[in-house]
PDB file of C-alpha atoms in Angstrom:
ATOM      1  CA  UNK J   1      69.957 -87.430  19.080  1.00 82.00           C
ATOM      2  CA  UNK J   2      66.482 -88.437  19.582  1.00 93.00           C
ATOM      3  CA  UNK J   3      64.908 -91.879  19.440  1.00 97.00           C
ATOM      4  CA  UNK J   4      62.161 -92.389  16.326  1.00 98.00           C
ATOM      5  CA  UNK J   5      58.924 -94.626  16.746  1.00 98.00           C
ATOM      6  CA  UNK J   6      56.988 -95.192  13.894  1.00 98.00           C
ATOM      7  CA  UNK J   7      53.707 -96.423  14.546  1.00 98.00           C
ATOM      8  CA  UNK J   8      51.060 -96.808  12.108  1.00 98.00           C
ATOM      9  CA  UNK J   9      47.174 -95.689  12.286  1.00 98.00           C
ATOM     10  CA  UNK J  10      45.430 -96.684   9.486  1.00 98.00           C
ATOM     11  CA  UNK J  11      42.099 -95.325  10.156  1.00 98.00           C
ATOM     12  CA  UNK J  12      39.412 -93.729   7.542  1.00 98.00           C
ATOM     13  CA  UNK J  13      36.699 -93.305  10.055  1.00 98.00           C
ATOM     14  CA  UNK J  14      36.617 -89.636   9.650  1.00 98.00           C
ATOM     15  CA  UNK J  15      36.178 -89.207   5.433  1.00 97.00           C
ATOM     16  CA  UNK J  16      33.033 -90.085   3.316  1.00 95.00           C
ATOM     17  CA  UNK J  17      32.917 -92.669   1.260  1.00 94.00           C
ATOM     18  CA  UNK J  18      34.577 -91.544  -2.271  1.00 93.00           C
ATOM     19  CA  UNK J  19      31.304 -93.168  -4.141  1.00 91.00           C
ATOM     20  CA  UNK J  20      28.767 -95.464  -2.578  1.00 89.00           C
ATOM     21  CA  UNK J  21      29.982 -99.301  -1.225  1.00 88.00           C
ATOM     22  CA  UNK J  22      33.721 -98.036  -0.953  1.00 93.00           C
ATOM     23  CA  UNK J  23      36.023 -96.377   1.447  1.00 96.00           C
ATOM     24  CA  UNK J  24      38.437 -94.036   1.755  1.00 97.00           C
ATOM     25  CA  UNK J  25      41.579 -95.715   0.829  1.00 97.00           C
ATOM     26  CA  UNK J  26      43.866 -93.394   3.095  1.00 98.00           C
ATOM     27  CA  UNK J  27      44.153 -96.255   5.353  1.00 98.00           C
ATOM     28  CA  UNK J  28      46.952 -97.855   3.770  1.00 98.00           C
ATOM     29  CA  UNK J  29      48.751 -94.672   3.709  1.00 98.00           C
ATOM     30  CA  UNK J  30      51.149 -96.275   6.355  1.00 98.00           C
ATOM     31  CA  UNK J  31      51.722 -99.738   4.258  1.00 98.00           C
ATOM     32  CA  UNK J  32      52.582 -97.365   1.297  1.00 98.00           C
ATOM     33  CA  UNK J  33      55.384 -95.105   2.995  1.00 98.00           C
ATOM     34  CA  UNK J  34      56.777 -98.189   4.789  1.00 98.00           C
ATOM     35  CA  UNK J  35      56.659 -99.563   1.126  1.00 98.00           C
ATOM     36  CA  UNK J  36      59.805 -96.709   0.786  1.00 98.00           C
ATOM     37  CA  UNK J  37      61.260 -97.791   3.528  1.00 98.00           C
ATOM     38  CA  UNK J  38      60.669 -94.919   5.499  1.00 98.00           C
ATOM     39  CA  UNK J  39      61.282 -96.674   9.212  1.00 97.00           C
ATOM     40  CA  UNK J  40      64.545 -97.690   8.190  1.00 97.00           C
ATOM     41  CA  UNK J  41      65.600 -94.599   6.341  1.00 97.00           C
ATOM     42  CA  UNK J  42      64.906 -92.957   9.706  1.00 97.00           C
ATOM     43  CA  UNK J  43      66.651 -94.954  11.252  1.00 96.00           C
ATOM     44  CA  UNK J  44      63.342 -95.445  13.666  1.00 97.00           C
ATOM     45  CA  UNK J  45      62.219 -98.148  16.145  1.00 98.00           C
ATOM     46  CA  UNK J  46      59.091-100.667  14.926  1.00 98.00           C
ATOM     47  CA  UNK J  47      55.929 -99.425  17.285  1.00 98.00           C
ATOM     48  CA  UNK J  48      53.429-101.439  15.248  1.00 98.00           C
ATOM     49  CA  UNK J  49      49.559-100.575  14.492  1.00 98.00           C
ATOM     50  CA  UNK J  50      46.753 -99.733  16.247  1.00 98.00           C
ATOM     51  CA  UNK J  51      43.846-101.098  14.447  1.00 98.00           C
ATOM     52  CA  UNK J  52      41.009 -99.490  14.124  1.00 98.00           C
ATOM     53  CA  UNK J  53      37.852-100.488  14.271  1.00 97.00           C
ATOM     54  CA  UNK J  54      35.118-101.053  11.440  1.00 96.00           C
ATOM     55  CA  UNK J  55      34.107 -98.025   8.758  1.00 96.00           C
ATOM     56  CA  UNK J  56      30.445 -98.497   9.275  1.00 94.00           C
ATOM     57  CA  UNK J  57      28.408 -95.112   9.082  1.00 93.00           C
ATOM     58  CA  UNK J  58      25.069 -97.453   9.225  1.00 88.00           C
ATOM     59  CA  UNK J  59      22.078 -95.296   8.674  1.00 91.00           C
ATOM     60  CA  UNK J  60      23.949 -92.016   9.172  1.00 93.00           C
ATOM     61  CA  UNK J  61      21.822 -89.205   7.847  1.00 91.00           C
ATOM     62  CA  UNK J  62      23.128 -85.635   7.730  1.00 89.00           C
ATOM     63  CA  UNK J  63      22.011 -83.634  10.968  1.00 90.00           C
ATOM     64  CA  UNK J  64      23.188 -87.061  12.916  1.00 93.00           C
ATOM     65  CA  UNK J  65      26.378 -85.674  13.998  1.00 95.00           C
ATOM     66  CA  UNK J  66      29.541 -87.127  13.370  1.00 97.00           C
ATOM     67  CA  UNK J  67      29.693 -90.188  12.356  1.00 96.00           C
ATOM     68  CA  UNK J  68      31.385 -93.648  13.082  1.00 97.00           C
ATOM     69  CA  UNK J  69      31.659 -91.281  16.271  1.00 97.00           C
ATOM     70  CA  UNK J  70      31.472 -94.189  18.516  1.00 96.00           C
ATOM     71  CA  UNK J  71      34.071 -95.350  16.633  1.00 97.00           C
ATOM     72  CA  UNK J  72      35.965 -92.677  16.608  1.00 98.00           C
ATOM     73  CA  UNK J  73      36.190 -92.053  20.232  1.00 98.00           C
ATOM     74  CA  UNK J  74      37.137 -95.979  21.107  1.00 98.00           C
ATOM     75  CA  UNK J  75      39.990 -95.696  18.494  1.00 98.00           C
ATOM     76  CA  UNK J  76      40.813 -91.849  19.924  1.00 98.00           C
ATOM     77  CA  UNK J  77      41.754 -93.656  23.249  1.00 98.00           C
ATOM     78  CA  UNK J  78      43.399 -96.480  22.137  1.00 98.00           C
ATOM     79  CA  UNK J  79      45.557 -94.440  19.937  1.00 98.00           C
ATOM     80  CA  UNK J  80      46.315 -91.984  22.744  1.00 98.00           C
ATOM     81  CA  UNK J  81      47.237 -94.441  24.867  1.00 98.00           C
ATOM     82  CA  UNK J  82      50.261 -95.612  22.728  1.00 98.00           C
ATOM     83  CA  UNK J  83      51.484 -91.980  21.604  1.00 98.00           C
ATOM     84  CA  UNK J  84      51.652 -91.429  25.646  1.00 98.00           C
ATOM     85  CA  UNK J  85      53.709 -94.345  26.017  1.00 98.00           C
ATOM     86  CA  UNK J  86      56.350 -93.006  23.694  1.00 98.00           C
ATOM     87  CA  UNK J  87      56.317 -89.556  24.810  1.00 98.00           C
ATOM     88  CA  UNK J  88      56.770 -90.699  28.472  1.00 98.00           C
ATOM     89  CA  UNK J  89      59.376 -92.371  27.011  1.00 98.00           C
ATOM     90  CA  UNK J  90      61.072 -90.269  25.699  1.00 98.00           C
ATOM     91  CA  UNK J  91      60.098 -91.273  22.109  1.00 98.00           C
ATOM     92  CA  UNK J  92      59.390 -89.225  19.197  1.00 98.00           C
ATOM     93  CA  UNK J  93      56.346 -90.684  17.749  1.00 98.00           C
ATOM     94  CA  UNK J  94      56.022 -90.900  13.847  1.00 98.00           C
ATOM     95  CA  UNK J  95      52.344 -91.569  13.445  1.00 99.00           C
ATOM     96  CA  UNK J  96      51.439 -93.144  10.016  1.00 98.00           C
ATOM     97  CA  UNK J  97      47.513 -92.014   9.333  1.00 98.00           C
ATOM     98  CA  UNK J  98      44.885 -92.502   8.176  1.00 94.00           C
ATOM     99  CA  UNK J  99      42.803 -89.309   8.115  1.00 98.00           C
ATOM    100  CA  UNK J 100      42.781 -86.498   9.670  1.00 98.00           C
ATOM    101  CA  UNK J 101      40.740 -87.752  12.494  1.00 98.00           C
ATOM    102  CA  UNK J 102      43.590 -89.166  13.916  1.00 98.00           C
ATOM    103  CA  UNK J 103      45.199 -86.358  15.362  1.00 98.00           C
ATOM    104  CA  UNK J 104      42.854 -86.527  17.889  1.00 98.00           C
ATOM    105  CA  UNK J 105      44.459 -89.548  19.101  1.00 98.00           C
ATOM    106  CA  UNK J 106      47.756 -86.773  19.886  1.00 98.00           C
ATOM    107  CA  UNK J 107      45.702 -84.551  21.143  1.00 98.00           C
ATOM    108  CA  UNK J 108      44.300 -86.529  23.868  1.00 98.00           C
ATOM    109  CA  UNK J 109      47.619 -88.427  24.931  1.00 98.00           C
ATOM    110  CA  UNK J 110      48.994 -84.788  25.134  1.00 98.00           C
ATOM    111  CA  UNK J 111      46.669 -83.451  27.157  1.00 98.00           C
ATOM    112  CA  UNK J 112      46.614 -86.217  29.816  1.00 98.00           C
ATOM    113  CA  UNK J 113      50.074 -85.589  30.089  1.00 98.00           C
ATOM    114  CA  UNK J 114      49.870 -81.221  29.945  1.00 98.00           C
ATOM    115  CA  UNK J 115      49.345 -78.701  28.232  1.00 98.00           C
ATOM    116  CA  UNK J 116      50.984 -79.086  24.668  1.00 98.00           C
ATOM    117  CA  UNK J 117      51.001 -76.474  21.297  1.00 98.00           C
ATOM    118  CA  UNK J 118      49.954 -77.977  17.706  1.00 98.00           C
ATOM    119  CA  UNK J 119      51.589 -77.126  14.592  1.00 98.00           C
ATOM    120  CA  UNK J 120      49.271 -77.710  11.849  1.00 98.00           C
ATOM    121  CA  UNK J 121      50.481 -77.972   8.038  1.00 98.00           C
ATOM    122  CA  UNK J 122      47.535 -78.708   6.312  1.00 98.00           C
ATOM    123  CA  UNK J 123      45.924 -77.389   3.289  1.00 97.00           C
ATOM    124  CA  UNK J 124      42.305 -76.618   5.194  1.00 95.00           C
ATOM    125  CA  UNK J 125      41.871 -75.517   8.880  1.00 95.00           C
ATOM    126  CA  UNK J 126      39.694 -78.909   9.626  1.00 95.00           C
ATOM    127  CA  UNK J 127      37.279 -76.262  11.765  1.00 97.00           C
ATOM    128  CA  UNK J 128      33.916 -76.577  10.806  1.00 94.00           C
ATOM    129  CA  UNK J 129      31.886 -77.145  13.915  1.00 96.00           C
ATOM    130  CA  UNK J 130      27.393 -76.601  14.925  1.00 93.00           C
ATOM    131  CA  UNK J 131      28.471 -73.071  15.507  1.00 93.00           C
ATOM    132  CA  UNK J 132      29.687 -71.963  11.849  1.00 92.00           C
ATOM    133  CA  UNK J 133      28.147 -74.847   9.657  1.00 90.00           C
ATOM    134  CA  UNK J 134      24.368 -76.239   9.199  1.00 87.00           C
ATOM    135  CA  UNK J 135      25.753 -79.904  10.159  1.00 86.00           C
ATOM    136  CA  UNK J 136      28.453 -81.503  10.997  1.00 94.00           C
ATOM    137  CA  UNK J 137      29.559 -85.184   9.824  1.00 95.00           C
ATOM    138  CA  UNK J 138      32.779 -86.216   8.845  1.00 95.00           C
ATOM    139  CA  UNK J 139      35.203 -85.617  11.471  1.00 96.00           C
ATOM    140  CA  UNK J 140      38.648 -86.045   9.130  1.00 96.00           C
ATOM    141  CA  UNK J 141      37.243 -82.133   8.110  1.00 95.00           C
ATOM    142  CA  UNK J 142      36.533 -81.304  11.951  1.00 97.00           C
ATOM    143  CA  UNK J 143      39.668 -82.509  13.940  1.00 98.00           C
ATOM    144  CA  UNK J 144      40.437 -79.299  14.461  1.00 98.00           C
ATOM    145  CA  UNK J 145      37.703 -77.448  15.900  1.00 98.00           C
ATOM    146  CA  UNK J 146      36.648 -80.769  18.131  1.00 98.00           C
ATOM    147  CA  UNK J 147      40.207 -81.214  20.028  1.00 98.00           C
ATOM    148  CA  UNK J 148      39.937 -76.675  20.697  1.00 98.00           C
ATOM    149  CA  UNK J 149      36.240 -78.564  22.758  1.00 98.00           C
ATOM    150  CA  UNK J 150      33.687 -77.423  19.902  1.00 96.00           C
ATOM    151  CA  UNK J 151      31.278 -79.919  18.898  1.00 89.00           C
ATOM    152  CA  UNK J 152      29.717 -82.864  19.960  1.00 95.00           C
ATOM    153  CA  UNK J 153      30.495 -84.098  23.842  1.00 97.00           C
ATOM    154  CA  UNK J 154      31.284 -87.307  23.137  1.00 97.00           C
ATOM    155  CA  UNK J 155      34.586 -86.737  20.760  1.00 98.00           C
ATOM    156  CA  UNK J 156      35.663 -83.206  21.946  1.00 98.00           C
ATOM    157  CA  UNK J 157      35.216 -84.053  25.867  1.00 98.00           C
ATOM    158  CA  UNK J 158      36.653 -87.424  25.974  1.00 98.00           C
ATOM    159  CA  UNK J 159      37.635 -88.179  29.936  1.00 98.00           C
ATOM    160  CA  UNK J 160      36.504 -85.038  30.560  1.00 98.00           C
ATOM    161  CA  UNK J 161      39.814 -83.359  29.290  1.00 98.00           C
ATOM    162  CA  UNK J 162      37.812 -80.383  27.384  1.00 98.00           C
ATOM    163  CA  UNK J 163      39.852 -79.175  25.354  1.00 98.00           C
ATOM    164  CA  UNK J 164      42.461 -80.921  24.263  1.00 98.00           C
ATOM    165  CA  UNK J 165      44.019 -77.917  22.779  1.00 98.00           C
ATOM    166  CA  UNK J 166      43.513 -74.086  23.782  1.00 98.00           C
ATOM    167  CA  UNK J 167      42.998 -71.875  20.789  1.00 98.00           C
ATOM    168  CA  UNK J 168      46.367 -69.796  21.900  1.00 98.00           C
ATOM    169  CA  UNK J 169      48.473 -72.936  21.257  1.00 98.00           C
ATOM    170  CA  UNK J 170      47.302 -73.504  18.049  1.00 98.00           C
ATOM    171  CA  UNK J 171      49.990 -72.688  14.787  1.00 98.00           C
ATOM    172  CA  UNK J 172      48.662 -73.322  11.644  1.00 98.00           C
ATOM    173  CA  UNK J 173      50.330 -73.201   8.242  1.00 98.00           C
ATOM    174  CA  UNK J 174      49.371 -73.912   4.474  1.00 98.00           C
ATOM    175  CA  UNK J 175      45.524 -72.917   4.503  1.00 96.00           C
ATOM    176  CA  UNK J 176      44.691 -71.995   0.628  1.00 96.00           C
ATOM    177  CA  UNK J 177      44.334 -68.015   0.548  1.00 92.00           C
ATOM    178  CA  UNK J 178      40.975 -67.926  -0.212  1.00 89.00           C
ATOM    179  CA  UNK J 179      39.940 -70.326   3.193  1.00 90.00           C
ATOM    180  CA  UNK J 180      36.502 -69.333   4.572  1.00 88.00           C
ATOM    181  CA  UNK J 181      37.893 -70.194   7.918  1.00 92.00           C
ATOM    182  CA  UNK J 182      39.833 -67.454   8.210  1.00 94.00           C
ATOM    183  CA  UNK J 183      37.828 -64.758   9.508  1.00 94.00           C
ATOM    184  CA  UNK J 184      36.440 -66.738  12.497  1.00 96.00           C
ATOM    185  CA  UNK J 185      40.262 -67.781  13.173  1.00 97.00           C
ATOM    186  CA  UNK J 186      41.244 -64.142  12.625  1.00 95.00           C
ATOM    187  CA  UNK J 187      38.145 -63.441  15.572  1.00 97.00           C
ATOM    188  CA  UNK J 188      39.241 -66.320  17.894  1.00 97.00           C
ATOM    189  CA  UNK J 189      43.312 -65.121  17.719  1.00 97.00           C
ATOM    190  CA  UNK J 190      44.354 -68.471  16.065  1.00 97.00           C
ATOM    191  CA  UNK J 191      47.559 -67.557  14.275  1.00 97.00           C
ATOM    192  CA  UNK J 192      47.299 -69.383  10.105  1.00 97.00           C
ATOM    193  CA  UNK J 193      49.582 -68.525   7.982  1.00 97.00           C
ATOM    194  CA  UNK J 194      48.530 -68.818   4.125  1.00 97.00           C
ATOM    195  CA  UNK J 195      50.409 -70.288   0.663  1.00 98.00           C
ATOM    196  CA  UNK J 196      50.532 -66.713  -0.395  1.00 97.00           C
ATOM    197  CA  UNK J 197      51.901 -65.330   3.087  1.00 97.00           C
ATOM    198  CA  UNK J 198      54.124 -68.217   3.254  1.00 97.00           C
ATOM    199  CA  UNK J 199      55.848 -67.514   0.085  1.00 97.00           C
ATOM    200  CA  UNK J 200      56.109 -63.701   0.889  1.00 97.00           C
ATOM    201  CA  UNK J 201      57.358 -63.962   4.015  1.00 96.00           C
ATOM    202  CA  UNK J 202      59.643 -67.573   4.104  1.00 97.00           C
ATOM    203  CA  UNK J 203      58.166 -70.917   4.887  1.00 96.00           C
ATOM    204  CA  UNK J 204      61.595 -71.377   7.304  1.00 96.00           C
ATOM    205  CA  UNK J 205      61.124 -67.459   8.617  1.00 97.00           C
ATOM    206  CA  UNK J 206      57.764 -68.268   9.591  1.00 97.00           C
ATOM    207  CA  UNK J 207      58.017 -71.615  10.966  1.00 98.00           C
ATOM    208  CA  UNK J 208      61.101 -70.330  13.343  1.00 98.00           C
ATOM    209  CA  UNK J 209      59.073 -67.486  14.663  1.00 97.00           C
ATOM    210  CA  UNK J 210      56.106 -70.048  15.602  1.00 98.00           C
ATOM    211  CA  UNK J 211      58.657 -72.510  16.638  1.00 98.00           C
ATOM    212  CA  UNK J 212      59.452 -69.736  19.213  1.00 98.00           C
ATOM    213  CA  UNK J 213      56.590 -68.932  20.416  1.00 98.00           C
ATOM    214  CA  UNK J 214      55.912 -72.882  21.246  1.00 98.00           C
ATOM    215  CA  UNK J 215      58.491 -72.721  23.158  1.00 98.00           C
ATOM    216  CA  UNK J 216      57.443 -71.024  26.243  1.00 96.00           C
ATOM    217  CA  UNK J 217      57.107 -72.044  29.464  1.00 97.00           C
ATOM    218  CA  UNK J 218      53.670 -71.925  29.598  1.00 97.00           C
ATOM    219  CA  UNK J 219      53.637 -75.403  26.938  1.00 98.00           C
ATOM    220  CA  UNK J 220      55.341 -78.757  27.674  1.00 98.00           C
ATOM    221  CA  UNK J 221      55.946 -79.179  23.850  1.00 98.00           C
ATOM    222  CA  UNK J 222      54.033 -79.028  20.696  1.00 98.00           C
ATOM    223  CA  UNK J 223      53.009 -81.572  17.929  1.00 99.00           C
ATOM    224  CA  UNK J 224      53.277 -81.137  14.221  1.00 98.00           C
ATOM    225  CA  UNK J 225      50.357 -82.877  11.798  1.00 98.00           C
ATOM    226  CA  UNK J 226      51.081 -82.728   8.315  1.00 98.00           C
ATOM    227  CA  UNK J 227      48.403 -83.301   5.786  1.00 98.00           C
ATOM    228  CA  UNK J 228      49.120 -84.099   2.266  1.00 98.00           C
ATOM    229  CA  UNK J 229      46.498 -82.188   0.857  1.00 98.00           C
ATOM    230  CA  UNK J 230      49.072 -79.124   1.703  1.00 98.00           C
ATOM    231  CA  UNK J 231      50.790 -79.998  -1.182  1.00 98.00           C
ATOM    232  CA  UNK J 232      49.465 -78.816  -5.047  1.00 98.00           C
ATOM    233  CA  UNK J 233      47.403 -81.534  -6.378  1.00 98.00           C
ATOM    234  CA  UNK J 234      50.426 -81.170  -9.684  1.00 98.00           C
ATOM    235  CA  UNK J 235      52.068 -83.108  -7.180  1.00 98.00           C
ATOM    236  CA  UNK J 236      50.228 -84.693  -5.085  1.00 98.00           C
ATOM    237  CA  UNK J 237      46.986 -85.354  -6.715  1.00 98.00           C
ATOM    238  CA  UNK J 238      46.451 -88.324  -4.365  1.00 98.00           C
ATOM    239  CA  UNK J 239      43.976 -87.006  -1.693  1.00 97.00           C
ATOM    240  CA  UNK J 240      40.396 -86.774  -1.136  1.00 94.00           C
ATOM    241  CA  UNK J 241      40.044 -83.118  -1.747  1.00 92.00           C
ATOM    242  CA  UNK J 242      42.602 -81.971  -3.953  1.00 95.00           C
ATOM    243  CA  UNK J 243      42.245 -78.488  -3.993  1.00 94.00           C
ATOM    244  CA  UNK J 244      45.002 -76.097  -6.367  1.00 96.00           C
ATOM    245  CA  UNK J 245      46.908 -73.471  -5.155  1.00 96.00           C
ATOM    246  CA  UNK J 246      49.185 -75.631  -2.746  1.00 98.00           C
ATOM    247  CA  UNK J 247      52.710 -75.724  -1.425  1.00 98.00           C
ATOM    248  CA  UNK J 248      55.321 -77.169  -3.897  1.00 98.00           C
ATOM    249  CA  UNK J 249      57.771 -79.594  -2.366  1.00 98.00           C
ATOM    250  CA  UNK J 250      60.699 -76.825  -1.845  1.00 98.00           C
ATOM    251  CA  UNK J 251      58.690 -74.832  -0.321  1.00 98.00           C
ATOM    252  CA  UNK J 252      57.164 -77.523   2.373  1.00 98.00           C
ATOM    253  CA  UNK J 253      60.040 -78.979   2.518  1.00 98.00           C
ATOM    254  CA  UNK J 254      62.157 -76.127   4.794  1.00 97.00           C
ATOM    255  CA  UNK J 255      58.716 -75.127   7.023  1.00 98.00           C
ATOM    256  CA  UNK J 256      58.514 -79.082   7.989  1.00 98.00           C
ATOM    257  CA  UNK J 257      62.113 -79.270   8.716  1.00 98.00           C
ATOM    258  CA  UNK J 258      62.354 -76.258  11.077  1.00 98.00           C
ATOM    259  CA  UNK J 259      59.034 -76.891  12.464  1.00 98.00           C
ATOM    260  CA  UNK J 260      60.176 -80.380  14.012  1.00 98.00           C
ATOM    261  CA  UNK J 261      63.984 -79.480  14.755  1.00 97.00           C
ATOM    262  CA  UNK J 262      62.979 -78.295  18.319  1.00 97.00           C
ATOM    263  CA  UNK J 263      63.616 -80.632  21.303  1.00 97.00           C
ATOM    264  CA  UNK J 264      59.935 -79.043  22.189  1.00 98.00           C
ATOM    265  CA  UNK J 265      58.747 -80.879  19.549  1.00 98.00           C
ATOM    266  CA  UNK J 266      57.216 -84.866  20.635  1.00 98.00           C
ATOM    267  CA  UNK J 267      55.980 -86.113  17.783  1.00 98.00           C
ATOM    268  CA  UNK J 268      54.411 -85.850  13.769  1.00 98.00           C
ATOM    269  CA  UNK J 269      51.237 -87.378  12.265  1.00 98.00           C
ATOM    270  CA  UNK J 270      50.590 -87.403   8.483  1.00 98.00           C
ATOM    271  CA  UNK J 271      47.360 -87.979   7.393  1.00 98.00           C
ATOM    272  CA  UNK J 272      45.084 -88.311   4.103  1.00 98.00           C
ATOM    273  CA  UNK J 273      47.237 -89.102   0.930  1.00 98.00           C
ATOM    274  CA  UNK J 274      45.676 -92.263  -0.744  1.00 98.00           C
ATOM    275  CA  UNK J 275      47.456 -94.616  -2.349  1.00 98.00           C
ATOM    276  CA  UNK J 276      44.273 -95.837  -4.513  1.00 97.00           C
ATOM    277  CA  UNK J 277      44.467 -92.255  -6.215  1.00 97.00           C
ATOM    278  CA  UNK J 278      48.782 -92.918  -6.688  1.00 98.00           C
ATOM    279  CA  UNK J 279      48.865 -96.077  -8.943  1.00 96.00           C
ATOM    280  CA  UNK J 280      52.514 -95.787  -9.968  1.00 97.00           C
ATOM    281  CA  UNK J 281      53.273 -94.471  -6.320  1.00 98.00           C
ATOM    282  CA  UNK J 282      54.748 -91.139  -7.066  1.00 98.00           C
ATOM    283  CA  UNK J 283      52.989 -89.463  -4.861  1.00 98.00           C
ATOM    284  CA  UNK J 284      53.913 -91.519  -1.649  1.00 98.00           C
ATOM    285  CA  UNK J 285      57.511 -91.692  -2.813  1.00 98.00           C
ATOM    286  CA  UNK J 286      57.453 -87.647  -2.633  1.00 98.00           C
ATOM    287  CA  UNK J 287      55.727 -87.906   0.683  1.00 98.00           C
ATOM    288  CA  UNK J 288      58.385 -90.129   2.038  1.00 98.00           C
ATOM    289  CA  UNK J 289      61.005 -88.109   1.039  1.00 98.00           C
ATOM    290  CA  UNK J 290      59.671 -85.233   2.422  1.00 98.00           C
ATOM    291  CA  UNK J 291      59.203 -86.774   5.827  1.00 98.00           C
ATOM    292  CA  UNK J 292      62.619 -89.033   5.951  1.00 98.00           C
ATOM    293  CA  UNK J 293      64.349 -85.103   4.459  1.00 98.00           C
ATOM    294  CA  UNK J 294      62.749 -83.492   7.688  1.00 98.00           C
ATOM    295  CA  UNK J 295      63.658 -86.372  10.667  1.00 97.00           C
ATOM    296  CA  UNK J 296      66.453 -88.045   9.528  1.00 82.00           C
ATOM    297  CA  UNK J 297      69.612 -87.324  11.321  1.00 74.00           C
ATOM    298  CA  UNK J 298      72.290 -85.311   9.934  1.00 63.00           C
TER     299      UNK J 298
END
């Protein structure tokens, strides 16, 4: 039986402000699911917070790049650096986000220590990048494309480790059916699965059969991310892009489970649910569950 870690990583650098002089409230995502006692319903060690640093885009104007990408990268490493402490360990990590930026954070520790697969549940493919978009800007919509080493130097090449991820390693699962990322995934060999293939085919089927092919020899494990916005905004309304057309609960519920059953598997982020958009916290308490129904032991 492996050993849980949650560890919490509250950062909104990588969304836009929901209207002007706020920000994105995704950064108490962690206080809210340890509100439902999700560490001890997983029966999971305490591995704390890394804080990040100030949201402060400054005079960001589009055509600047990414920004709070200084930011970003300081909070990449120091993130990394933890997640590789638990995985050297031994440890799977249980990453509380934040936004979707924070992936990057796994991605790095990962690839200091190999060459590791990504299973990505998420309701977007977080790929735009200068070579299919006018600008770029708001990395929590990018983490994708900048860990595969597209995009600006300073995020994507961090220590030199270039990419983070190779595009064969890459599993993703959840994208809406009507995703204009699809075609350039379909060019670059990225295998997505769909809500529409996903219910035609089996979200556990489907999950196995990637599960499998993650398990090679060629990788020394994989990571699962899991973004809220997967789910249909009927039932989780509480992101910052709710978008309809989603995964109900049953049907996330068995692709999560298989996807993080393998011993291959070191670790699980979830990212972007907002607990300023849940006031009577339905939304986290279904988010819980759904985590807690996927890692806890038997």
């Amino acid at each position: 039986m492996r050993t849980l870690v949650v560890l919490d990583a509250p950062s909104n650098l990588g969304l836009r402000p929901p209207a002007p002089g706020t920000v994105p409230g995704c950064y108490k995502l962690a206080g809210a699911l340890r509100e439902q006692r999700i560490v001890q319903r997983l029966g999971a060690l305490e591995g704390g917070v890394v804080v990040p640093p100030r949201y402060d885009r400054g005079e960001w104007q589009p055509g600047d790049g990414v920004f709070n990408a200084a930011a970003i990268a300081r909070y990449t490493r120091a993130l990394a650096d933890r997640i590789e402490e638990h995985v050297r360990a031994g440890e799977f990590a249980v990453v509380l986000g934040g936004d979707c930026s924070i992936q990057l954070g796994a991605a790095l520790a990962l690839r200091r220590l190999g060459r590791y697969g990504l299973a990505a549940v998420d309701g977007s493919a977080d790929f735009r990048h200068p070579g299919n978009s006018d600008h770029v800007g708001a990395a929590g919509g990018e983490e994708l494309a900048i860990a595969t080493g597209r995009g600006q130097a300073d995020l994507s090449d961090l220590e030199g480790l270039r990419p983070y991820l190779k595009d064969e390693d890459v599993r993703l699962f959840g994208m809406r059916d009507g995703d204009e990322d699809r075609a350039e995934l379909a060019a670059l060999k990225i295998p997505h699965v769909t809500v529409g293939q996903l219910r035609e085919w089996g979200a556990a089927e489907l999950a196995r059969a990637a599960v499998e092919s993650l398990e090679t020899s060629a990788l020394d494990g994989y990571w699962v991310h899991l973004d809220a916005d997967v789910l249909d905004p009927g039932v989780m309304p509480a992101v910052d892009s709710p978008d309809d057309g989603g995964l109900m609960p049953d049907e996330l519920a068995p692709l999560l489970r298989t996807l993080v059953s393998s011993p291959r598997c070191v670790g699980l982020n979830v990212t972007i649910y907002d607990p300023d958009l849940d006031p009577d916290g339905t939304a986290g308490a279904l988010l819980a569950d759904l985590v807690v129904g996927a890692l806890a032991p038997v």
